[in-house]
Coordinates of C-alpha atoms in Angstrom, one line a residue:
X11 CA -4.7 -8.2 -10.0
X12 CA -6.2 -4.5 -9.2
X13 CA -9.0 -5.2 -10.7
X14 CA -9.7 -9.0 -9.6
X15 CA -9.5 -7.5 -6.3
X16 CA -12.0 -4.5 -6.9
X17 CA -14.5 -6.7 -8.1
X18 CA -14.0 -9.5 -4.9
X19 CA -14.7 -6.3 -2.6
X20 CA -17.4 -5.3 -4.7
X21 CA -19.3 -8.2 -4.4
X22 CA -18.5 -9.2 -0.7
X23 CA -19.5 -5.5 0.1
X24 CA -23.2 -5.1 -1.9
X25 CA -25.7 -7.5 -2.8
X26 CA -27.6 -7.6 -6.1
X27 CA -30.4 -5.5 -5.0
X28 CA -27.7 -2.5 -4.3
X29 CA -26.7 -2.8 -8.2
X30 CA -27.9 0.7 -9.2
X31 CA -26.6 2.0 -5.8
X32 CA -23.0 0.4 -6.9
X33 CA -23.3 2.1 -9.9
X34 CA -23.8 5.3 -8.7
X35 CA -20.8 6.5 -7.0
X36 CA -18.3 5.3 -10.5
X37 CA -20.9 6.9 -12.8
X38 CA -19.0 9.0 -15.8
X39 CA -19.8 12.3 -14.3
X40 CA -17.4 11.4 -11.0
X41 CA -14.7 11.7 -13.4
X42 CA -15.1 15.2 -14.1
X43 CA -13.5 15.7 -10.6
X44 CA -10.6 14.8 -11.3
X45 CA -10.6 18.3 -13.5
X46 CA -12.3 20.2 -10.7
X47 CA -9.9 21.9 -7.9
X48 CA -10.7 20.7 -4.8
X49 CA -8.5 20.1 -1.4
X50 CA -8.6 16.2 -2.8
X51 CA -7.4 16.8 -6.2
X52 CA -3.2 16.9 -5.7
X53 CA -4.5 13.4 -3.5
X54 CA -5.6 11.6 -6.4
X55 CA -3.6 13.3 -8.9
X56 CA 0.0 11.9 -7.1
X57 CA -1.1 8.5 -7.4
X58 CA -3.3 8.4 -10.6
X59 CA 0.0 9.2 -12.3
X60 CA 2.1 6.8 -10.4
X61 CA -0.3 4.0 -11.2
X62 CA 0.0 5.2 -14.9
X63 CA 3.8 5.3 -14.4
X64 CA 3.9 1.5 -12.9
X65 CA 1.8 0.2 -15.5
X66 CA 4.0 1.3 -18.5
X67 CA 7.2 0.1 -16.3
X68 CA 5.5 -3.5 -16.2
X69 CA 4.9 -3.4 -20.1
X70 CA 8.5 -2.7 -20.4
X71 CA 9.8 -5.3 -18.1
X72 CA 7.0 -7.8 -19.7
X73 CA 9.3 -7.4 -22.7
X74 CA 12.2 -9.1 -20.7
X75 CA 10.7 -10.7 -17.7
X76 CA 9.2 -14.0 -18.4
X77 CA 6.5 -13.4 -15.7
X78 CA 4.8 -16.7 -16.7
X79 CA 7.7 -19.0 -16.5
X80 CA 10.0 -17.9 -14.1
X81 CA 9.4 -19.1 -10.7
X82 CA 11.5 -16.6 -9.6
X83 CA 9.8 -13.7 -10.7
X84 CA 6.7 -14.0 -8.8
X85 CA 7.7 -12.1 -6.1
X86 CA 8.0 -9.0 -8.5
X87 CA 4.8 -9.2 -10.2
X88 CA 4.0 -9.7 -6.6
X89 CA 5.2 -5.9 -5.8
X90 CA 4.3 -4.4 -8.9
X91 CA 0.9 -5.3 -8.7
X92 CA 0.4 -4.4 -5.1
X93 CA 2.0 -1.0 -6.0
X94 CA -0.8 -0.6 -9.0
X95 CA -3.6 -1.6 -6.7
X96 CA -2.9 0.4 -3.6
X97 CA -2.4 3.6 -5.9
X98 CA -5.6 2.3 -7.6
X99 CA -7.6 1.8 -4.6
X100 CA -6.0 5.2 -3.1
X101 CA -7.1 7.4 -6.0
X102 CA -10.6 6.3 -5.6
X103 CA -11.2 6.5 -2.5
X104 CA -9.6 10.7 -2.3
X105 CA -11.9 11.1 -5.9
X106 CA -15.1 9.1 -4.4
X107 CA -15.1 9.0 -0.7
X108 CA -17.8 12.7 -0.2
X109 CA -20.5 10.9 -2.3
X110 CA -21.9 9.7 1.0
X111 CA -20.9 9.2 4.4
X112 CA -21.5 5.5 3.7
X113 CA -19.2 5.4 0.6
X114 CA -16.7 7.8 2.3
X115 CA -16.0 4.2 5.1
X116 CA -16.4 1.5 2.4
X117 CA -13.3 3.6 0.1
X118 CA -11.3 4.0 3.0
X119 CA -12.2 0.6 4.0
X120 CA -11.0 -0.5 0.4
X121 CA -8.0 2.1 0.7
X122 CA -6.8 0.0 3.4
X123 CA -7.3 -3.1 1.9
X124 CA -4.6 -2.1 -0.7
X125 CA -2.5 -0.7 1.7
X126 CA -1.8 -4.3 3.7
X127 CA -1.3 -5.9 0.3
X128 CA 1.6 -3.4 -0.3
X129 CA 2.4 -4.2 3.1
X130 CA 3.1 -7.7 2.3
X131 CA 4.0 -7.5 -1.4
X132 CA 7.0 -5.0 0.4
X133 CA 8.2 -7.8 2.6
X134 CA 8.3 -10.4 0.1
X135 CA 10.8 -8.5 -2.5
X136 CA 12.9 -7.4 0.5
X137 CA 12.8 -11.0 1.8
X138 CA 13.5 -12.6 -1.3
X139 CA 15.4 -10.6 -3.7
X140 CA 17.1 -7.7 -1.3
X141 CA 17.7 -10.3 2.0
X142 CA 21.5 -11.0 3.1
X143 CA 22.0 -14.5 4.1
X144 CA 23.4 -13.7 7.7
X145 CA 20.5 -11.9 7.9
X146 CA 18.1 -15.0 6.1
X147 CA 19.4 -17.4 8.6
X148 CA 18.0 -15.4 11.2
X149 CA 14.6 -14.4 10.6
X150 CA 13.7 -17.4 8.5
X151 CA 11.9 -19.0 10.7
X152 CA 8.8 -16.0 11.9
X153 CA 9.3 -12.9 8.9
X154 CA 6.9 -14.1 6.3
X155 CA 4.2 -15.2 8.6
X156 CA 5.1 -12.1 10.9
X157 CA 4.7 -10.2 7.7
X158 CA 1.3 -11.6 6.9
X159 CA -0.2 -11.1 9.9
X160 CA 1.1 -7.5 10.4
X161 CA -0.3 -6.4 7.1
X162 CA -3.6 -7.7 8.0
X163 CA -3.7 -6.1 11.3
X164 CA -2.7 -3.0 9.5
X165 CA -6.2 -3.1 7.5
X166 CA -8.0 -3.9 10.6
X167 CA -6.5 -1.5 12.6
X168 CA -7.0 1.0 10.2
X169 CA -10.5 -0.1 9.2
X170 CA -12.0 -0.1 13.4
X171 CA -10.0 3.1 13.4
X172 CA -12.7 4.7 10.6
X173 CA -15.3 3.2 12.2
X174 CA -15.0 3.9 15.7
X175 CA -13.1 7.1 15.8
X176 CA -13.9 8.8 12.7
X177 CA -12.7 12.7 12.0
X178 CA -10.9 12.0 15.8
X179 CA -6.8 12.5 16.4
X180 CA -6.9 10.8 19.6
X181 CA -4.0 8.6 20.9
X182 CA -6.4 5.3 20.8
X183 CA -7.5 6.3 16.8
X184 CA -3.7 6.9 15.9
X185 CA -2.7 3.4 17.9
X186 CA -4.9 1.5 16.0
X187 CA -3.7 2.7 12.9
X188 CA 0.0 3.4 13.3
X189 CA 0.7 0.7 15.6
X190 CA 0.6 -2.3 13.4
X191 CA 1.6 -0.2 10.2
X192 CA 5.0 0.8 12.2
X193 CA 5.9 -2.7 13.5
X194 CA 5.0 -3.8 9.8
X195 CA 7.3 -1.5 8.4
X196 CA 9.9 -2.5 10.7
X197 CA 9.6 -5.9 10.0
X198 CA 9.6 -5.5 6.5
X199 CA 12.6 -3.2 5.5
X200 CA 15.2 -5.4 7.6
X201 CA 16.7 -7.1 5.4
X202 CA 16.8 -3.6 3.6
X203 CA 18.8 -1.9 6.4
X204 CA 21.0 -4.7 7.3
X205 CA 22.1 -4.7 3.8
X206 CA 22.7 -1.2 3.9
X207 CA 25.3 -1.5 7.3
X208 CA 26.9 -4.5 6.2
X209 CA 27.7 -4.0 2.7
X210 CA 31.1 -3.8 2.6
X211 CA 32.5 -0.2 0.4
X212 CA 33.1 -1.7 -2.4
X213 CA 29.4 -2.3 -2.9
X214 CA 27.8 1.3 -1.4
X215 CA 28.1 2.4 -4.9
X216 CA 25.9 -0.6 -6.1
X217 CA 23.2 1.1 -7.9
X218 CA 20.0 -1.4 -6.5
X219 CA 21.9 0.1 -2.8
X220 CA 21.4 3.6 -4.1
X221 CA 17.6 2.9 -4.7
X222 CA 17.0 1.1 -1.6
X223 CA 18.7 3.7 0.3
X224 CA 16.4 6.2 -1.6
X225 CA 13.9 4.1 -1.0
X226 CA 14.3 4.2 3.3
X227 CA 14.4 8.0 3.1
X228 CA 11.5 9.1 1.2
X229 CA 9.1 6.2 3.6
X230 CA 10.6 8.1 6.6
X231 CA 10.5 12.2 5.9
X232 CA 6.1 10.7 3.9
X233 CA 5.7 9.3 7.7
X234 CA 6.5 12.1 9.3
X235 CA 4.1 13.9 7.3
X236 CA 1.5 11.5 7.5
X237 CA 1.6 12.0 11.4
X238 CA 2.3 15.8 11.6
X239 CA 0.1 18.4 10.4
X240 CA 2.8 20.8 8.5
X241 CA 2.5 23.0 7.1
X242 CA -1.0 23.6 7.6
X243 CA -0.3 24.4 11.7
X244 CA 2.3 27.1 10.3
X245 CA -0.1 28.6 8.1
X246 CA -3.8 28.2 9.0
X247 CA -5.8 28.5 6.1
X248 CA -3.8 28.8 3.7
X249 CA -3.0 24.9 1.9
X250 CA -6.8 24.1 1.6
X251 CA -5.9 23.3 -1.9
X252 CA -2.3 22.8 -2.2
X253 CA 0.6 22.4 0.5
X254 CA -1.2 19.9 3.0
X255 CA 1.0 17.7 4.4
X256 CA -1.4 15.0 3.4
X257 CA 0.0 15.7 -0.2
X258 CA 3.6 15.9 0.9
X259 CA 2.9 12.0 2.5
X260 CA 1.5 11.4 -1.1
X261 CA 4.2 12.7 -3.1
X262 CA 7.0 11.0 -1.0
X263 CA 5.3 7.4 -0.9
X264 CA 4.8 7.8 -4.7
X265 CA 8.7 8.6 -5.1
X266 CA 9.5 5.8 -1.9
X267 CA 7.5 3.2 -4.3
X268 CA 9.5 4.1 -7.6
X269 CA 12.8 4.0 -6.0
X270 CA 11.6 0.6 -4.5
X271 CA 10.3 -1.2 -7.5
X272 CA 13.6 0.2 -9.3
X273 CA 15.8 -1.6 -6.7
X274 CA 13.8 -4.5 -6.9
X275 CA 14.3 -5.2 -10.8
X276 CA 18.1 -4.5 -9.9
X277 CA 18.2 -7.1 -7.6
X278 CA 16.0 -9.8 -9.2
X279 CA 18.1 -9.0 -12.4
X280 CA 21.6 -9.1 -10.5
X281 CA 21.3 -11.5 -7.1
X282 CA 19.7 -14.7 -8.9
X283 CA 23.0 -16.5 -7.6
X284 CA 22.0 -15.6 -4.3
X285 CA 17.9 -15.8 -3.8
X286 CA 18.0 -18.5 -6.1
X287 CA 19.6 -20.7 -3.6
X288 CA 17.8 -19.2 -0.3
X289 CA 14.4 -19.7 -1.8
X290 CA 14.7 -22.4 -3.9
X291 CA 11.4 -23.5 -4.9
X292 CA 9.5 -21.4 -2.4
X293 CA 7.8 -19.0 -4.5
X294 CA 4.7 -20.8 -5.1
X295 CA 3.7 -20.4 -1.1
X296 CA 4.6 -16.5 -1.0
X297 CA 2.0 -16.3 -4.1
X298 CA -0.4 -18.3 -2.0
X299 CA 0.6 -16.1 1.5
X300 CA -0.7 -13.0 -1.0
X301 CA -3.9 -14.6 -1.7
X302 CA -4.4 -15.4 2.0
X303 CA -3.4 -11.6 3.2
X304 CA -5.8 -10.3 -0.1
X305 CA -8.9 -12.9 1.0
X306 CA -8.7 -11.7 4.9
X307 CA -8.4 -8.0 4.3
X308 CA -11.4 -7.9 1.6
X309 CA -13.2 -9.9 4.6
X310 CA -12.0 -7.8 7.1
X311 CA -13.2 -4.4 5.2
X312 CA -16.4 -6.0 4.2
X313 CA -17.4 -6.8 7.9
X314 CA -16.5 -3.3 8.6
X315 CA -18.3 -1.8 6.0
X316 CA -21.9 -4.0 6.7
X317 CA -21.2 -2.8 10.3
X318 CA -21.3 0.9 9.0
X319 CA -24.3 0.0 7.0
X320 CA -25.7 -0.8 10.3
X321 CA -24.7 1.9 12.4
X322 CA -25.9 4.2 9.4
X323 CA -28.9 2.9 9.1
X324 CA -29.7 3.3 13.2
X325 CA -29.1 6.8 12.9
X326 CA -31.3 7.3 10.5
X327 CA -34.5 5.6 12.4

């Protein structure tokens, strides 16, 4: 799915005549930085190896998961696939982004792009495999197009963020991009937290709990991170290269997106008797609501990036 993706962008981002200019950026000597030590490399590094990490996981559970035939296991190649292109899409945008100030928007661009399909791949395995029924009953009717449309106004935020405040902290930058990435969150880890309240004691020790609950922590102490500068502010100078809180954010989504696709098997593996009669025959739409949230955020990033091209291409007449 990763690369099915990378190569829709690609072509809604360049026409033919940029071929050699496409080229350039992914040409075999950019990979000797991932061996170089630069203030990026721990960046790409954390989620390189978590991509590597999700990759082998799939193989394993391809061994015992009939992805092809069982409706009900959409969902989690759903997950796992958004987990492998966001890391994907992540790691080349920290390794690739200073070949140009043009290529630094259009990776971010694409950066954010895998970020809403997380988004959404998130909400789906929470809705379908983690959900309470009390809990079902209630949100049933708005979550999953609530869901898609938050993940997509996560990109877009995100993506006019870059563009119109670039290198700027200011309160209408952080807005854009936090905003619809917080109510996003919120909406998508409910059925996550109500679980955790109302499961009775008997069930706290219920391992798939014990991932979720994992799951919740590391997301919150990586956001906190993501929107505090520590511990660079307590030592100025001194985590150039390692200790940014940039990396901290890195490391703790990585371990917030293991826990997570560990409590999902669990529950697709142990709750069948439950999603399998809230769904029903649903899962066919969710695949199709991914598509959808893919096709507008590749859009979405490619507008921004010819509107970059643009705005480039101004300053240098």
């Amino acid at each position: 799915m990763a690369t099915v993706i990378t190569e829709k962008l690609s072509r809604l981002l360049f026409n033919v005549r940029q071929g050699p200019q496409l080229l350039a950026p992914l040409s075999p000597s950019n990979a000797t930085q991932l061996f170089q030590q630069h203030n990026e490399a721990i960046n790409v590094w954390t989620h390189l190896v978590a991509a590597l990490i999700l990759l082998l996981r799939f193989q394993q559970l391809s061994q015992r998961v009939d992805f092809g035939q069982d409706l009900h296991a959409q969902p989690l190649l759903i997950i796992i696939a958004a987990s492998i292109t966001y890391l994907t899409f992540s790691t080349l945008a920290h390794l690739l982004q200073a070949k140009s100030e043009f290529w630094h928007y259009s990776f971010f661009f694409m950066d954010y792009v895998g970020v809403a399909i997380y988004q959404y791949g998130s909400a789906l395995c929470h809705y379908y495999y983690a959900i309470e029924p009390s809990w079902h009953e209630k949100i049933k009717g708005f979550y999953v197009p609530a869901a898609v449309l938050l993940a997509w106004l996560s990109c877009a935020g995100s993506c006019y963020a870059k563009y119109q405040y670039h290198q700027s902290a200011g309160l209408l930058s952080r807005l854009c991009q936090e905003l619809p990435s917080g109510l996003a969150y919120m909406l998508d880890i409910s059925p996550v937290v109500h679980r955790i309240y109302t499961a009775p004691p008997s069930q706290q020790s219920d391992p798939a709990l014990l991932y979720h609950k994992c799951q919740v922590l590391f997301f919150l102490i990586g956001a906190f991170f993501f929107s505090h500068p520590y511990p660079e502010k307590w030592f100025p100078g001194k985590c150039h290269f390692f200790g940014q809180s940039h990396q901290i954010f890195h490391v703790c989504l990585v371990l917030c997106t293991l826990a997570q696709i560990e409590a999902v098997v669990l529950d697709y593996e142990s709750r069948r008797h439950i999603y399998s009669a809230l769904q029903g025959d649903l899962a066919h739409n969710f695949s199709a609501l991914c598509l959808f949230t893919v096709t507008c955020s590749v859009l979405t990033a490619a507008y921004m990036a010819r509107k970059v091209k643009t705005k480039l291409s101004f300053k240098d007449e």
